Amino acid sequence: MSTIVLIHGLWVTPRSWEQWIPYLEAKGHTVVAPAYPGFEVEVEALRADPSVIASLTVPETVAHLEKVITDLPEKPILIGHSFGGTLTQLLLDRGHGRAGVVIDSAPPEGIRVTPPSQLKSLFPILGHPGTRHEAAGFTAEQFHYAFTNTLPENRAFAVYERYAIPAPGSWVWSYGLIANFKPGKQETWVDFHNANRAPLLFIGGGRDHIMPPAVNKSNAQHYKAPGTITEYHEFPDRSHWTCGEPGWEAVADYALDWAQRH
């Protein structure tokens, strides 16, 4: 049996793992799903007052997750979704985790693939410069396009109501596209040549709008250290909401089976 750390993405909280936690625990694993600092409260509270997370940074979040991981009795398997995938890559680069799986991962610094659907998904944030100083979210319609495009409208709206929150807008501005145009190493920089990194699997969703397969494939191909294991697997008909949409169990099983074999 394994210890597993589930790392959520932006615009959601650890509630996004509420199906995975009992599913993996029923298989005998120990499962931890930490929140980012300030994200510990319920979705409804963050919607009412998102100012508590507006100024959160990636280094603060990585430090918090490192504390959670190093307090565990053994090196865990790290599974991160969306921006949780970026954080998982940063943690693996720092020597944490015995294997990592990133699902529909947001890219670290240096990935320059930007498909049109990604730009359209992020336009509600990038189209309004004021969002870089505040917590910013999506409307239900925007969330449907970016996250849940494979679901019918009524089901997508139910997902939005249960899980969607604003997120620090600065993360999109500072750690997304713009990081690639700043001099020097940014806070989402990863050493793609780190020969001591644990095995890493990328899982992409073939119909993911906000983090399409091209982004995840390019990210995986950047890892080049001899002796390290990096693989890519794609579920062709799945959206960014692949950890919650029908059939999520297949994604969970594939991720865990791969991590345990490596």
PDB file of C-alpha atoms in Angstrom:
ATOM      1  CA  MET A   1       0.000   0.000   0.000  1.00  0.00           C
ATOM      2  CA  SER A   2       1.127   3.557  -0.680  1.00  0.00           C
ATOM      3  CA  THR A   3       0.851   7.037   0.749  1.00  0.00           C
ATOM      4  CA  ILE A   4      -0.621   9.369  -1.865  1.00  0.00           C
ATOM      5  CA  VAL A   5      -0.688  13.166  -1.871  1.00  0.00           C
ATOM      6  CA  LEU A   6      -3.355  14.707  -4.123  1.00  0.00           C
ATOM      7  CA  ILE A   7      -2.605  18.314  -5.139  1.00  0.00           C
ATOM      8  CA  HIS A   8      -5.527  20.339  -6.473  1.00  0.00           C
ATOM      9  CA  GLY A   9      -5.411  22.990  -9.178  1.00  0.00           C
ATOM     10  CA  LEU A  10      -6.492  26.628  -9.407  1.00  0.00           C
ATOM     11  CA  TRP A  11     -10.137  27.714  -9.323  1.00  0.00           C
ATOM     12  CA  VAL A  12     -10.996  24.717  -7.110  1.00  0.00           C
ATOM     13  CA  THR A  13     -10.176  23.442  -3.607  1.00  0.00           C
ATOM     14  CA  PRO A  14      -9.352  19.957  -2.212  1.00  0.00           C
ATOM     15  CA  ARG A  15     -13.081  19.284  -2.563  1.00  0.00           C
ATOM     16  CA  SER A  16     -12.248  18.481  -6.202  1.00  0.00           C
ATOM     17  CA  TRP A  17     -10.727  15.212  -4.934  1.00  0.00           C
ATOM     18  CA  GLU A  18     -13.795  14.162  -2.934  1.00  0.00           C
ATOM     19  CA  GLN A  19     -14.426  11.134  -5.140  1.00  0.00           C
ATOM     20  CA  TRP A  20     -10.778  10.068  -5.342  1.00  0.00           C
ATOM     21  CA  ILE A  21     -10.070  10.073  -1.594  1.00  0.00           C
ATOM     22  CA  PRO A  22     -12.547   7.335  -0.537  1.00  0.00           C
ATOM     23  CA  TYR A  23     -11.873   5.436  -3.785  1.00  0.00           C
ATOM     24  CA  LEU A  24      -8.131   5.209  -3.097  1.00  0.00           C
ATOM     25  CA  GLU A  25      -8.578   4.661   0.646  1.00  0.00           C
ATOM     26  CA  ALA A  26     -10.878   1.717  -0.097  1.00  0.00           C
ATOM     27  CA  LYS A  27      -7.933   0.150  -1.917  1.00  0.00           C
ATOM     28  CA  GLY A  28      -5.914   0.396   1.302  1.00  0.00           C
ATOM     29  CA  HIS A  29      -3.871   3.529   0.592  1.00  0.00           C
ATOM     30  CA  THR A  30      -3.241   6.486   2.876  1.00  0.00           C
ATOM     31  CA  VAL A  31      -4.472   9.620   1.102  1.00  0.00           C
ATOM     32  CA  VAL A  32      -3.683  13.243   1.928  1.00  0.00           C
ATOM     33  CA  ALA A  33      -5.246  16.129  -0.013  1.00  0.00           C
ATOM     34  CA  PRO A  34      -3.766  19.379   1.346  1.00  0.00           C
ATOM     35  CA  ALA A  35      -5.163  22.791   0.530  1.00  0.00           C
ATOM     36  CA  TYR A  36      -3.052  25.710  -0.612  1.00  0.00           C
ATOM     37  CA  PRO A  37      -2.617  28.274   2.188  1.00  0.00           C
ATOM     38  CA  GLY A  38      -5.928  30.081   2.570  1.00  0.00           C
ATOM     39  CA  PHE A  39      -7.840  27.451   0.601  1.00  0.00           C
ATOM     40  CA  GLU A  40      -8.617  25.376   3.713  1.00  0.00           C
ATOM     41  CA  VAL A  41     -12.122  26.765   4.081  1.00  0.00           C
ATOM     42  CA  GLU A  42     -15.103  25.589   2.086  1.00  0.00           C
ATOM     43  CA  VAL A  43     -15.884  26.675  -1.454  1.00  0.00           C
ATOM     44  CA  GLU A  44     -18.803  28.800  -0.301  1.00  0.00           C
ATOM     45  CA  ALA A  45     -16.609  30.783   2.111  1.00  0.00           C
ATOM     46  CA  LEU A  46     -13.998  31.524  -0.565  1.00  0.00           C
ATOM     47  CA  ARG A  47     -16.694  32.714  -2.934  1.00  0.00           C
ATOM     48  CA  ALA A  48     -17.998  35.050  -0.257  1.00  0.00           C
ATOM     49  CA  ASP A  49     -14.520  36.472   0.492  1.00  0.00           C
ATOM     50  CA  PRO A  50     -11.777  35.530  -1.993  1.00  0.00           C
ATOM     51  CA  SER A  51      -9.533  38.375  -0.799  1.00  0.00           C
ATOM     52  CA  VAL A  52      -7.842  35.962   1.648  1.00  0.00           C
ATOM     53  CA  ILE A  53      -6.136  34.158  -1.268  1.00  0.00           C
ATOM     54  CA  ALA A  54      -5.565  37.093  -3.651  1.00  0.00           C
ATOM     55  CA  SER A  55      -1.914  37.653  -2.724  1.00  0.00           C
ATOM     56  CA  LEU A  56      -0.828  34.017  -2.315  1.00  0.00           C
ATOM     57  CA  THR A  57       2.377  33.107  -4.192  1.00  0.00           C
ATOM     58  CA  VAL A  58       3.773  29.880  -5.631  1.00  0.00           C
ATOM     59  CA  PRO A  59       6.829  29.836  -3.297  1.00  0.00           C
ATOM     60  CA  GLU A  60       4.509  30.091  -0.284  1.00  0.00           C
ATOM     61  CA  THR A  61       2.416  27.247  -1.627  1.00  0.00           C
ATOM     62  CA  VAL A  62       5.401  25.020  -2.432  1.00  0.00           C
ATOM     63  CA  ALA A  63       6.833  25.600   1.065  1.00  0.00           C
ATOM     64  CA  HIS A  64       3.494  24.636   2.598  1.00  0.00           C
ATOM     65  CA  LEU A  65       3.261  21.447   0.528  1.00  0.00           C
ATOM     66  CA  GLU A  66       6.888  20.554   1.329  1.00  0.00           C
ATOM     67  CA  LYS A  67       6.025  20.722   5.034  1.00  0.00           C
ATOM     68  CA  VAL A  68       3.031  18.436   4.532  1.00  0.00           C
ATOM     69  CA  ILE A  69       5.091  15.931   2.544  1.00  0.00           C
ATOM     70  CA  THR A  70       8.136  15.856   4.824  1.00  0.00           C
ATOM     71  CA  ASP A  71       5.901  15.278   7.848  1.00  0.00           C
ATOM     72  CA  LEU A  72       4.668  12.015   6.318  1.00  0.00           C
ATOM     73  CA  PRO A  73       6.284   8.742   7.487  1.00  0.00           C
ATOM     74  CA  GLU A  74       7.340   7.765   3.949  1.00  0.00           C
ATOM     75  CA  LYS A  75       7.933   9.324   0.528  1.00  0.00           C
ATOM     76  CA  PRO A  76       4.512   9.541  -1.099  1.00  0.00           C
ATOM     77  CA  ILE A  77       3.238   9.288  -4.633  1.00  0.00           C
ATOM     78  CA  LEU A  78       2.385  12.809  -5.797  1.00  0.00           C
ATOM     79  CA  ILE A  79      -0.621  13.311  -8.076  1.00  0.00           C
ATOM     80  CA  GLY A  80      -1.385  16.845  -9.212  1.00  0.00           C
ATOM     81  CA  HIS A  81      -4.123  18.231 -11.432  1.00  0.00           C
ATOM     82  CA  SER A  82      -3.845  21.409 -13.543  1.00  0.00           C
ATOM     83  CA  PHE A  83      -1.717  23.933 -11.593  1.00  0.00           C
ATOM     84  CA  GLY A  84      -1.317  21.122  -9.070  1.00  0.00           C
ATOM     85  CA  GLY A  85       0.668  19.497 -11.878  1.00  0.00           C
ATOM     86  CA  THR A  86       3.059  22.443 -11.974  1.00  0.00           C
ATOM     87  CA  LEU A  87       3.442  22.238  -8.207  1.00  0.00           C
ATOM     88  CA  THR A  88       4.036  18.485  -8.463  1.00  0.00           C
ATOM     89  CA  GLN A  89       6.841  19.100 -10.976  1.00  0.00           C
ATOM     90  CA  LEU A  90       8.414  21.691  -8.661  1.00  0.00           C
ATOM     91  CA  LEU A  91       8.219  19.262  -5.740  1.00  0.00           C
ATOM     92  CA  LEU A  92       9.745  16.372  -7.702  1.00  0.00           C
ATOM     93  CA  ASP A  93      12.568  18.674  -8.818  1.00  0.00           C
ATOM     94  CA  ARG A  94      13.269  19.380  -5.130  1.00  0.00           C
ATOM     95  CA  GLY A  95      13.578  15.658  -4.366  1.00  0.00           C
ATOM     96  CA  HIS A  96      10.108  15.001  -2.982  1.00  0.00           C
ATOM     97  CA  GLY A  97       7.937  12.030  -3.919  1.00  0.00           C
ATOM     98  CA  ARG A  98       8.853   8.527  -5.056  1.00  0.00           C
ATOM     99  CA  ALA A  99       6.831   8.995  -8.259  1.00  0.00           C
ATOM    100  CA  GLY A 100       4.726  11.767  -9.716  1.00  0.00           C
ATOM    101  CA  VAL A 101       1.664  11.909 -11.960  1.00  0.00           C
ATOM    102  CA  VAL A 102       0.499  15.213 -13.426  1.00  0.00           C
ATOM    103  CA  ILE A 103      -2.968  15.350 -14.991  1.00  0.00           C
ATOM    104  CA  ASP A 104      -3.843  18.082 -17.504  1.00  0.00           C
ATOM    105  CA  SER A 105      -0.871  19.918 -16.059  1.00  0.00           C
ATOM    106  CA  ALA A 106      -0.271  23.629 -16.288  1.00  0.00           C
ATOM    107  CA  PRO A 107       3.264  24.179 -17.580  1.00  0.00           C
ATOM    108  CA  PRO A 108       6.303  25.366 -15.661  1.00  0.00           C
ATOM    109  CA  GLU A 109       8.491  28.117 -17.104  1.00  0.00           C
ATOM    110  CA  GLY A 110       9.843  27.404 -20.579  1.00  0.00           C
ATOM    111  CA  ILE A 111       6.869  25.713 -22.254  1.00  0.00           C
ATOM    112  CA  ARG A 112       5.936  27.986 -25.136  1.00  0.00           C
ATOM    113  CA  VAL A 113       3.063  26.046 -26.714  1.00  0.00           C
ATOM    114  CA  THR A 114      -0.133  28.121 -26.481  1.00  0.00           C
ATOM    115  CA  PRO A 115      -3.070  26.599 -28.412  1.00  0.00           C
ATOM    116  CA  PRO A 116      -5.997  28.910 -29.316  1.00  0.00           C
ATOM    117  CA  SER A 117      -8.381  27.136 -26.935  1.00  0.00           C
ATOM    118  CA  GLN A 118      -6.013  27.886 -24.057  1.00  0.00           C
ATOM    119  CA  LEU A 119      -5.941  31.580 -24.896  1.00  0.00           C
ATOM    120  CA  LYS A 120      -9.739  31.633 -25.145  1.00  0.00           C
ATOM    121  CA  SER A 121     -10.045  29.830 -21.803  1.00  0.00           C
ATOM    122  CA  LEU A 122      -7.734  32.285 -20.034  1.00  0.00           C
ATOM    123  CA  PHE A 123      -9.011  35.441 -21.749  1.00  0.00           C
ATOM    124  CA  PRO A 124     -11.481  36.225 -18.914  1.00  0.00           C
ATOM    125  CA  ILE A 125      -8.386  36.711 -16.729  1.00  0.00           C
ATOM    126  CA  LEU A 126      -5.801  37.998 -19.234  1.00  0.00           C
ATOM    127  CA  GLY A 127      -8.312  40.309 -20.884  1.00  0.00           C
ATOM    128  CA  HIS A 128      -8.659  42.319 -17.681  1.00  0.00           C
ATOM    129  CA  PRO A 129      -5.309  43.619 -16.333  1.00  0.00           C
ATOM    130  CA  GLY A 130      -6.865  44.450 -12.980  1.00  0.00           C
ATOM    131  CA  THR A 131      -7.172  40.716 -12.259  1.00  0.00           C
ATOM    132  CA  ARG A 132      -3.422  40.499 -11.605  1.00  0.00           C
ATOM    133  CA  HIS A 133      -3.994  42.185  -8.245  1.00  0.00           C
ATOM    134  CA  GLU A 134      -7.078  40.296  -7.098  1.00  0.00           C
ATOM    135  CA  ALA A 135      -8.695  36.895  -6.894  1.00  0.00           C
ATOM    136  CA  ALA A 136     -10.398  36.272 -10.223  1.00  0.00           C
ATOM    137  CA  GLY A 137     -12.729  33.557 -11.440  1.00  0.00           C
ATOM    138  CA  PHE A 138     -14.931  32.440 -14.309  1.00  0.00           C
ATOM    139  CA  THR A 139     -18.616  32.734 -15.010  1.00  0.00           C
ATOM    140  CA  ALA A 140     -20.494  29.441 -15.315  1.00  0.00           C
ATOM    141  CA  GLU A 141     -20.375  29.757 -19.113  1.00  0.00           C
ATOM    142  CA  GLN A 142     -16.630  30.461 -19.129  1.00  0.00           C
ATOM    143  CA  PHE A 143     -16.002  27.568 -16.730  1.00  0.00           C
ATOM    144  CA  HIS A 144     -18.007  25.268 -18.992  1.00  0.00           C
ATOM    145  CA  TYR A 145     -15.757  26.097 -21.954  1.00  0.00           C
ATOM    146  CA  ALA A 146     -12.462  25.914 -20.040  1.00  0.00           C
ATOM    147  CA  PHE A 147     -13.067  22.997 -17.654  1.00  0.00           C
ATOM    148  CA  THR A 148     -16.169  20.939 -18.411  1.00  0.00           C
ATOM    149  CA  ASN A 149     -16.691  21.161 -22.178  1.00  0.00           C
ATOM    150  CA  THR A 150     -17.512  17.453 -22.520  1.00  0.00           C
ATOM    151  CA  LEU A 151     -20.438  17.722 -20.100  1.00  0.00           C
ATOM    152  CA  PRO A 152     -23.991  18.829 -20.956  1.00  0.00           C
ATOM    153  CA  GLU A 153     -24.836  22.348 -19.800  1.00  0.00           C
ATOM    154  CA  ASN A 154     -26.909  21.319 -16.797  1.00  0.00           C
ATOM    155  CA  ARG A 155     -24.230  18.962 -15.502  1.00  0.00           C
ATOM    156  CA  ALA A 156     -21.508  21.542 -16.106  1.00  0.00           C
ATOM    157  CA  PHE A 157     -23.490  24.128 -14.139  1.00  0.00           C
ATOM    158  CA  ALA A 158     -23.800  21.681 -11.215  1.00  0.00           C
ATOM    159  CA  VAL A 159     -20.014  21.192 -11.236  1.00  0.00           C
ATOM    160  CA  TYR A 160     -19.512  24.961 -11.272  1.00  0.00           C
ATOM    161  CA  GLU A 161     -21.846  25.443  -8.330  1.00  0.00           C
ATOM    162  CA  ARG A 162     -20.142  22.790  -6.207  1.00  0.00           C
ATOM    163  CA  TYR A 163     -16.469  23.376  -6.984  1.00  0.00           C
ATOM    164  CA  ALA A 164     -15.626  26.676  -8.719  1.00  0.00           C
ATOM    165  CA  ILE A 165     -13.939  29.515  -6.815  1.00  0.00           C
ATOM    166  CA  PRO A 166     -11.864  32.569  -7.758  1.00  0.00           C
ATOM    167  CA  ALA A 167      -8.073  32.137  -7.717  1.00  0.00           C
ATOM    168  CA  PRO A 168      -5.094  34.482  -7.446  1.00  0.00           C
ATOM    169  CA  GLY A 169      -5.094  36.305 -10.777  1.00  0.00           C
ATOM    170  CA  SER A 170      -1.373  37.003 -10.421  1.00  0.00           C
ATOM    171  CA  TRP A 171      -0.667  33.296 -10.950  1.00  0.00           C
ATOM    172  CA  VAL A 172      -2.038  33.483 -14.473  1.00  0.00           C
ATOM    173  CA  TRP A 173      -0.137  36.697 -15.182  1.00  0.00           C
ATOM    174  CA  SER A 174       3.166  35.962 -13.422  1.00  0.00           C
ATOM    175  CA  TYR A 175       3.533  32.198 -13.771  1.00  0.00           C
ATOM    176  CA  GLY A 176       1.808  31.604 -17.086  1.00  0.00           C
ATOM    177  CA  LEU A 177       2.647  33.064 -20.441  1.00  0.00           C
ATOM    178  CA  ILE A 178       4.557  36.098 -19.160  1.00  0.00           C
ATOM    179  CA  ALA A 179       7.099  34.054 -17.178  1.00  0.00           C
ATOM    180  CA  ASN A 180       8.612  32.951 -20.484  1.00  0.00           C
ATOM    181  CA  PHE A 181       9.452  36.520 -21.432  1.00  0.00           C
ATOM    182  CA  LYS A 182      11.123  37.610 -18.189  1.00  0.00           C
ATOM    183  CA  PRO A 183      14.917  37.393 -17.819  1.00  0.00           C
ATOM    184  CA  GLY A 184      16.324  34.801 -15.429  1.00  0.00           C
ATOM    185  CA  LYS A 185      14.691  31.904 -13.640  1.00  0.00           C
ATOM    186  CA  GLN A 186      11.132  32.479 -12.476  1.00  0.00           C
ATOM    187  CA  GLU A 187       9.323  30.876  -9.558  1.00  0.00           C
ATOM    188  CA  THR A 188       7.953  28.060 -11.720  1.00  0.00           C
ATOM    189  CA  TRP A 189      11.358  27.127 -13.150  1.00  0.00           C
ATOM    190  CA  VAL A 190      12.120  23.389 -13.195  1.00  0.00           C
ATOM    191  CA  ASP A 191      15.477  21.753 -13.949  1.00  0.00           C
ATOM    192  CA  PHE A 192      14.555  19.531 -16.902  1.00  0.00           C
ATOM    193  CA  HIS A 193      18.025  17.954 -16.689  1.00  0.00           C
ATOM    194  CA  ASN A 194      17.757  16.868 -13.049  1.00  0.00           C
ATOM    195  CA  ALA A 195      19.033  13.265 -13.096  1.00  0.00           C
ATOM    196  CA  ASN A 196      17.819  12.656  -9.523  1.00  0.00           C
ATOM    197  CA  ARG A 197      14.155  13.288 -10.250  1.00  0.00           C
ATOM    198  CA  ALA A 198      11.593  10.568  -9.481  1.00  0.00           C
ATOM    199  CA  PRO A 199       9.611   8.966 -12.363  1.00  0.00           C
ATOM    200  CA  LEU A 200       7.002  11.295 -13.856  1.00  0.00           C
ATOM    201  CA  LEU A 201       3.871  10.539 -15.866  1.00  0.00           C
ATOM    202  CA  PHE A 202       1.898  13.126 -17.823  1.00  0.00           C
ATOM    203  CA  ILE A 203      -1.794  12.391 -18.420  1.00  0.00           C
ATOM    204  CA  GLY A 204      -3.496  14.552 -21.037  1.00  0.00           C
ATOM    205  CA  GLY A 205      -7.132  14.928 -21.999  1.00  0.00           C
ATOM    206  CA  GLY A 206      -7.778  14.891 -25.735  1.00  0.00           C
ATOM    207  CA  ARG A 207     -10.576  17.491 -25.457  1.00  0.00           C
ATOM    208  CA  ASP A 208      -9.024  19.625 -22.715  1.00  0.00           C
ATOM    209  CA  HIS A 209      -9.439  23.278 -23.694  1.00  0.00           C
ATOM    210  CA  ILE A 210      -7.421  25.088 -21.025  1.00  0.00           C
ATOM    211  CA  MET A 211      -4.412  22.691 -20.919  1.00  0.00           C
ATOM    212  CA  PRO A 212      -4.629  20.836 -24.249  1.00  0.00           C
ATOM    213  CA  PRO A 213      -2.511  17.761 -25.064  1.00  0.00           C
ATOM    214  CA  ALA A 214       0.002  19.860 -27.035  1.00  0.00           C
ATOM    215  CA  VAL A 215       0.945  21.695 -23.824  1.00  0.00           C
ATOM    216  CA  ASN A 216       1.394  18.471 -21.857  1.00  0.00           C
ATOM    217  CA  LYS A 217       3.325  16.744 -24.651  1.00  0.00           C
ATOM    218  CA  SER A 218       5.705  19.685 -24.982  1.00  0.00           C
ATOM    219  CA  ASN A 219       6.159  19.763 -21.207  1.00  0.00           C
ATOM    220  CA  ALA A 220       6.991  16.029 -21.110  1.00  0.00           C
ATOM    221  CA  GLN A 221       9.427  16.340 -24.019  1.00  0.00           C
ATOM    222  CA  HIS A 222      11.428  19.006 -22.180  1.00  0.00           C
ATOM    223  CA  TYR A 223      12.603  16.408 -19.621  1.00  0.00           C
ATOM    224  CA  LYS A 224      15.873  15.050 -20.989  1.00  0.00           C
ATOM    225  CA  ALA A 225      18.045  13.786 -18.086  1.00  0.00           C
ATOM    226  CA  PRO A 226      19.560  10.359 -18.844  1.00  0.00           C
ATOM    227  CA  GLY A 227      18.342   7.594 -16.560  1.00  0.00           C
ATOM    228  CA  THR A 228      15.103   9.335 -15.604  1.00  0.00           C
ATOM    229  CA  ILE A 229      11.638   8.079 -16.562  1.00  0.00           C
ATOM    230  CA  THR A 230       9.132  10.424 -18.190  1.00  0.00           C
ATOM    231  CA  GLU A 231       6.045   9.152 -20.025  1.00  0.00           C
ATOM    232  CA  TYR A 232       2.905  10.616 -21.588  1.00  0.00           C
ATOM    233  CA  HIS A 233      -0.529   9.003 -21.802  1.00  0.00           C
ATOM    234  CA  GLU A 234      -3.662  10.520 -23.310  1.00  0.00           C
ATOM    235  CA  PHE A 235      -7.348   9.848 -22.661  1.00  0.00           C
ATOM    236  CA  PRO A 236      -8.748  11.024 -26.003  1.00  0.00           C
ATOM    237  CA  ASP A 237     -12.310  12.053 -25.131  1.00  0.00           C
ATOM    238  CA  ARG A 238     -11.777  13.717 -21.796  1.00  0.00           C
ATOM    239  CA  SER A 239     -11.857  17.378 -20.728  1.00  0.00           C
ATOM    240  CA  HIS A 240      -9.951  19.343 -18.097  1.00  0.00           C
ATOM    241  CA  TRP A 241     -12.520  18.042 -15.606  1.00  0.00           C
ATOM    242  CA  THR A 242     -11.184  14.520 -16.176  1.00  0.00           C
ATOM    243  CA  CYS A 243     -10.773  13.832 -12.444  1.00  0.00           C
ATOM    244  CA  GLY A 244     -14.483  14.423 -11.893  1.00  0.00           C
ATOM    245  CA  GLU A 245     -16.339  13.665 -15.101  1.00  0.00           C
ATOM    246  CA  PRO A 246     -17.899  10.208 -15.668  1.00  0.00           C
ATOM    247  CA  GLY A 247     -15.229   7.556 -16.006  1.00  0.00           C
ATOM    248  CA  TRP A 248     -12.793   9.310 -13.648  1.00  0.00           C
ATOM    249  CA  GLU A 249     -12.025   5.924 -12.053  1.00  0.00           C
ATOM    250  CA  ALA A 250     -10.092   4.886 -15.183  1.00  0.00           C
ATOM    251  CA  VAL A 251      -7.871   7.950 -14.807  1.00  0.00           C
ATOM    252  CA  ALA A 252      -7.303   7.247 -11.107  1.00  0.00           C
ATOM    253  CA  ASP A 253      -6.485   3.584 -11.761  1.00  0.00           C
ATOM    254  CA  TYR A 254      -4.073   4.385 -14.599  1.00  0.00           C
ATOM    255  CA  ALA A 255      -2.281   7.041 -12.530  1.00  0.00           C
ATOM    256  CA  LEU A 256      -1.912   4.856  -9.476  1.00  0.00           C
ATOM    257  CA  ASP A 257      -0.952   1.689 -11.361  1.00  0.00           C
ATOM    258  CA  TRP A 258       1.771   3.565 -13.265  1.00  0.00           C
ATOM    259  CA  ALA A 259       3.148   5.198 -10.133  1.00  0.00           C
ATOM    260  CA  GLN A 260       3.283   1.931  -8.230  1.00  0.00           C
ATOM    261  CA  ARG A 261       5.026   0.125 -11.107  1.00  0.00           C
ATOM    262  CA  HIS A 262       7.722   2.790 -11.225  1.00  0.00           C
TER     263      HIS A 262
END
